[in-house]
mmCIF file of C-alpha atoms and ligand atoms in Angstrom:
data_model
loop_
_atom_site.group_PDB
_atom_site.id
_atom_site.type_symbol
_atom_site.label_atom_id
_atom_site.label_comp_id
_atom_site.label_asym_id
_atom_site.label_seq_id
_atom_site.Cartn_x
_atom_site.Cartn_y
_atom_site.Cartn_z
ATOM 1 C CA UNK A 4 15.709 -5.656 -29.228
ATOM 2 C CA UNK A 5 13.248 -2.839 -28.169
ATOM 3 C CA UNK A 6 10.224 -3.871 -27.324
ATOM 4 C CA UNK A 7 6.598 -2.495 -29.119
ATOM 5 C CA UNK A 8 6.274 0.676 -28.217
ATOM 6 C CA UNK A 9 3.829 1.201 -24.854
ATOM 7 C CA UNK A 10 0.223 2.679 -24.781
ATOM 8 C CA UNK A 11 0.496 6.785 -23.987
ATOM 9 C CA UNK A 12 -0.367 7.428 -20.144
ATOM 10 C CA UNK A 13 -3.451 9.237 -20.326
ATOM 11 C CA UNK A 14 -3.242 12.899 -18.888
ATOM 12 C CA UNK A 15 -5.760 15.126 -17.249
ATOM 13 C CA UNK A 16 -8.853 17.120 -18.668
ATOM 14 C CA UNK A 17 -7.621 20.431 -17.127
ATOM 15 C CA UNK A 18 -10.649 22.516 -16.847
ATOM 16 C CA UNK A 19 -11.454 26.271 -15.769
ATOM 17 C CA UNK A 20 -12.141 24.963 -11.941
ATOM 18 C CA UNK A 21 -8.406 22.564 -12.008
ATOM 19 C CA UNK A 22 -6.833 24.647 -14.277
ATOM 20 C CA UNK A 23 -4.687 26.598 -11.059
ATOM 21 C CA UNK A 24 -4.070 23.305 -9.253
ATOM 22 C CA UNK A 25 -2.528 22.141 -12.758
ATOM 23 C CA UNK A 26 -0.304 24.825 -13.847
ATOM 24 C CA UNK A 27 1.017 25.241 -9.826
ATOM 25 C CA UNK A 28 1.736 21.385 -10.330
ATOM 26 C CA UNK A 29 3.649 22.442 -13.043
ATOM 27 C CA UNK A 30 5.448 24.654 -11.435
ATOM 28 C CA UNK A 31 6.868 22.453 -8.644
ATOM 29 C CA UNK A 32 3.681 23.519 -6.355
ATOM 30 C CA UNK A 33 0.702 21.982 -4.542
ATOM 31 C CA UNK A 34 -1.979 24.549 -4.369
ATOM 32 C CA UNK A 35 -5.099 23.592 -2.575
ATOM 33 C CA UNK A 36 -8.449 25.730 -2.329
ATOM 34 C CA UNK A 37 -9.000 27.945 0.728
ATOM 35 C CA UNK A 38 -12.580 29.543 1.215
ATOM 36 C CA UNK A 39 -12.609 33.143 1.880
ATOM 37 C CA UNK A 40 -15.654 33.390 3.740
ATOM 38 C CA UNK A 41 -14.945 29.862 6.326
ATOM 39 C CA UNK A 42 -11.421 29.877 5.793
ATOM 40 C CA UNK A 43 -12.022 25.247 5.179
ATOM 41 C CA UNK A 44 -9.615 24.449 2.757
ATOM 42 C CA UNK A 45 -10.565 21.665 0.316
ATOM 43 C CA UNK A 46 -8.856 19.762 -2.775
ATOM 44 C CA UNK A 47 -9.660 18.182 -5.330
ATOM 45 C CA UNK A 48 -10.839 21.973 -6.654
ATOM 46 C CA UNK A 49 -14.409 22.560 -6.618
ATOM 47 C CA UNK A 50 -16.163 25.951 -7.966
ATOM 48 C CA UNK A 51 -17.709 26.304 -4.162
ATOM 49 C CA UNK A 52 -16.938 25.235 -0.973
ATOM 50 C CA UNK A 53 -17.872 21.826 0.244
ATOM 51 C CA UNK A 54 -18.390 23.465 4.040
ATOM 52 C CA UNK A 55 -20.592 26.468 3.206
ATOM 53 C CA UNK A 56 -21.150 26.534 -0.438
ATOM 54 C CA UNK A 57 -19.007 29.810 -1.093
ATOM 55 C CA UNK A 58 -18.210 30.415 -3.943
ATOM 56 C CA UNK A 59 -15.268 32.980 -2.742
ATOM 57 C CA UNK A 60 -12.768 30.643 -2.561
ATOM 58 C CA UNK A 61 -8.902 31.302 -3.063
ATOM 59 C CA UNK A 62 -5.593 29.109 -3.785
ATOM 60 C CA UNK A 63 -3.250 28.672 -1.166
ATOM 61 C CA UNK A 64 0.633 26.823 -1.449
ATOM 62 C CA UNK A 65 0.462 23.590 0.870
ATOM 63 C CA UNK A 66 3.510 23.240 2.761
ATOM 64 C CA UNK A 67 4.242 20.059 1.040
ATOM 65 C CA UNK A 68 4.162 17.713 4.398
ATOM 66 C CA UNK A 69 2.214 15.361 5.551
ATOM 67 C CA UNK A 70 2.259 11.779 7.417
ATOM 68 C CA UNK A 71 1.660 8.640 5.129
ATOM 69 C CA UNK A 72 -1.877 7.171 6.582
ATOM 70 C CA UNK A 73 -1.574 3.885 4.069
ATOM 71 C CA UNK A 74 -0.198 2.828 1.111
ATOM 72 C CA UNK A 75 -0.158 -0.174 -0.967
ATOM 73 C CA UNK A 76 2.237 -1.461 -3.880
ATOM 74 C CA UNK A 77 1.236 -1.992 -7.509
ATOM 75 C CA UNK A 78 3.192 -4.517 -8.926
ATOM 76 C CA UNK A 79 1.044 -5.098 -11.983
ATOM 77 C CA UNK A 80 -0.470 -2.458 -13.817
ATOM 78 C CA UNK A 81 -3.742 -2.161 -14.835
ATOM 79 C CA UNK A 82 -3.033 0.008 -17.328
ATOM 80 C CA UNK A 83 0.078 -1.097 -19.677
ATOM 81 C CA UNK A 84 1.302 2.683 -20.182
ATOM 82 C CA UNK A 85 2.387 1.960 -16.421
ATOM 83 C CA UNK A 86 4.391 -1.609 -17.052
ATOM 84 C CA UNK A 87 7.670 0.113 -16.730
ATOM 85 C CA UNK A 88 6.635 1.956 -13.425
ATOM 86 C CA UNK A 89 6.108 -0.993 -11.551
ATOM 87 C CA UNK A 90 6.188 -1.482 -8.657
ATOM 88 C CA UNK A 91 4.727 1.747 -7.846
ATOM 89 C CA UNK A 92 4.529 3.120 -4.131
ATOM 90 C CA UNK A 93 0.636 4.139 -4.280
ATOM 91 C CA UNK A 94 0.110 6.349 -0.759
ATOM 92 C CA UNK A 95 -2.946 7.579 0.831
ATOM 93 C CA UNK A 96 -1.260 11.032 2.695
ATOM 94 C CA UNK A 97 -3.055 13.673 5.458
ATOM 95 C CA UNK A 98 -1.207 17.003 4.750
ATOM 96 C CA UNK A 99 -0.252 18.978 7.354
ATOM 97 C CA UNK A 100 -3.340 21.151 6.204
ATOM 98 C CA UNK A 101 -5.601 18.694 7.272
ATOM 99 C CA UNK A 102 -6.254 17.450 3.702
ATOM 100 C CA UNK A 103 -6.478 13.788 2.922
ATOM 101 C CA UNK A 104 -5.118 12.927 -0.860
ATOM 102 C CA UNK A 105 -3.800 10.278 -2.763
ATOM 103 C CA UNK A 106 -0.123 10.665 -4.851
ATOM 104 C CA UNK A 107 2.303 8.344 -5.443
ATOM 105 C CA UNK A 108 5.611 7.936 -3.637
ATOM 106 C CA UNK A 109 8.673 9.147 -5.762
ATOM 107 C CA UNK A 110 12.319 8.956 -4.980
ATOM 108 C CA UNK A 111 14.079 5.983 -3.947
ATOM 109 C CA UNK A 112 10.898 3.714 -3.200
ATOM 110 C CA UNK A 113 11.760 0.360 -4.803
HETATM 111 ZN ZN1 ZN B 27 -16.665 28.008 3.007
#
């Protein structure tokens, strides 16, 4: 018997600043912000640089490595759109950039 059909997972508010980071996502690429006149790269995507308040700033392809810093399991969702996700491999990740962020593990991670 299938079961009452789940809550929608809630996607981002793409905006003008995001709105690169989002469609490289879509294409299969993680794009992070590089400032033109420091060269500090930053994500999440700001309209300036945190380091020197630029507003030249560029996108850049991350190499899409890293090293896993922490992680921690959800085994209960908070949000019921996520019940049949569980349990999900939440990871905290420094890319080889230098930049910290926060995905979740795919693949094989159950
Ligand atoms: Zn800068």
């Amino acid at each position: 018997m299938a079961e009452a059909s789940l809550p929608k997972k809630s996607l981002p508010k793409i905006n003008k600043v995001d709105e690169p980071y989002w469609k490289g996502a879509a294409a299969g690429k993680l794009l992070l912000q590089k400032c033109k006149a420091c060269g500090k790269l930053q994500f999440f995507p700001r309209v300036v640089c945190v380091d020197c308040f630029s507003g030249d700033i560029e996108w850049i392809e991350a190499k899409g490595t890293g090293k896993v810093h922490t992680f921690s399991w959800v085994r209960v969702p908070r949000n019921p759109a996520f019940k049949e996700d569980v349990p999900i491999c939440y990871i905290n990740v420094i890319l080889d950039e230098g930049i910290i962020m926060e995905s979740r593990l795919v693949g094989d991670s159950k």
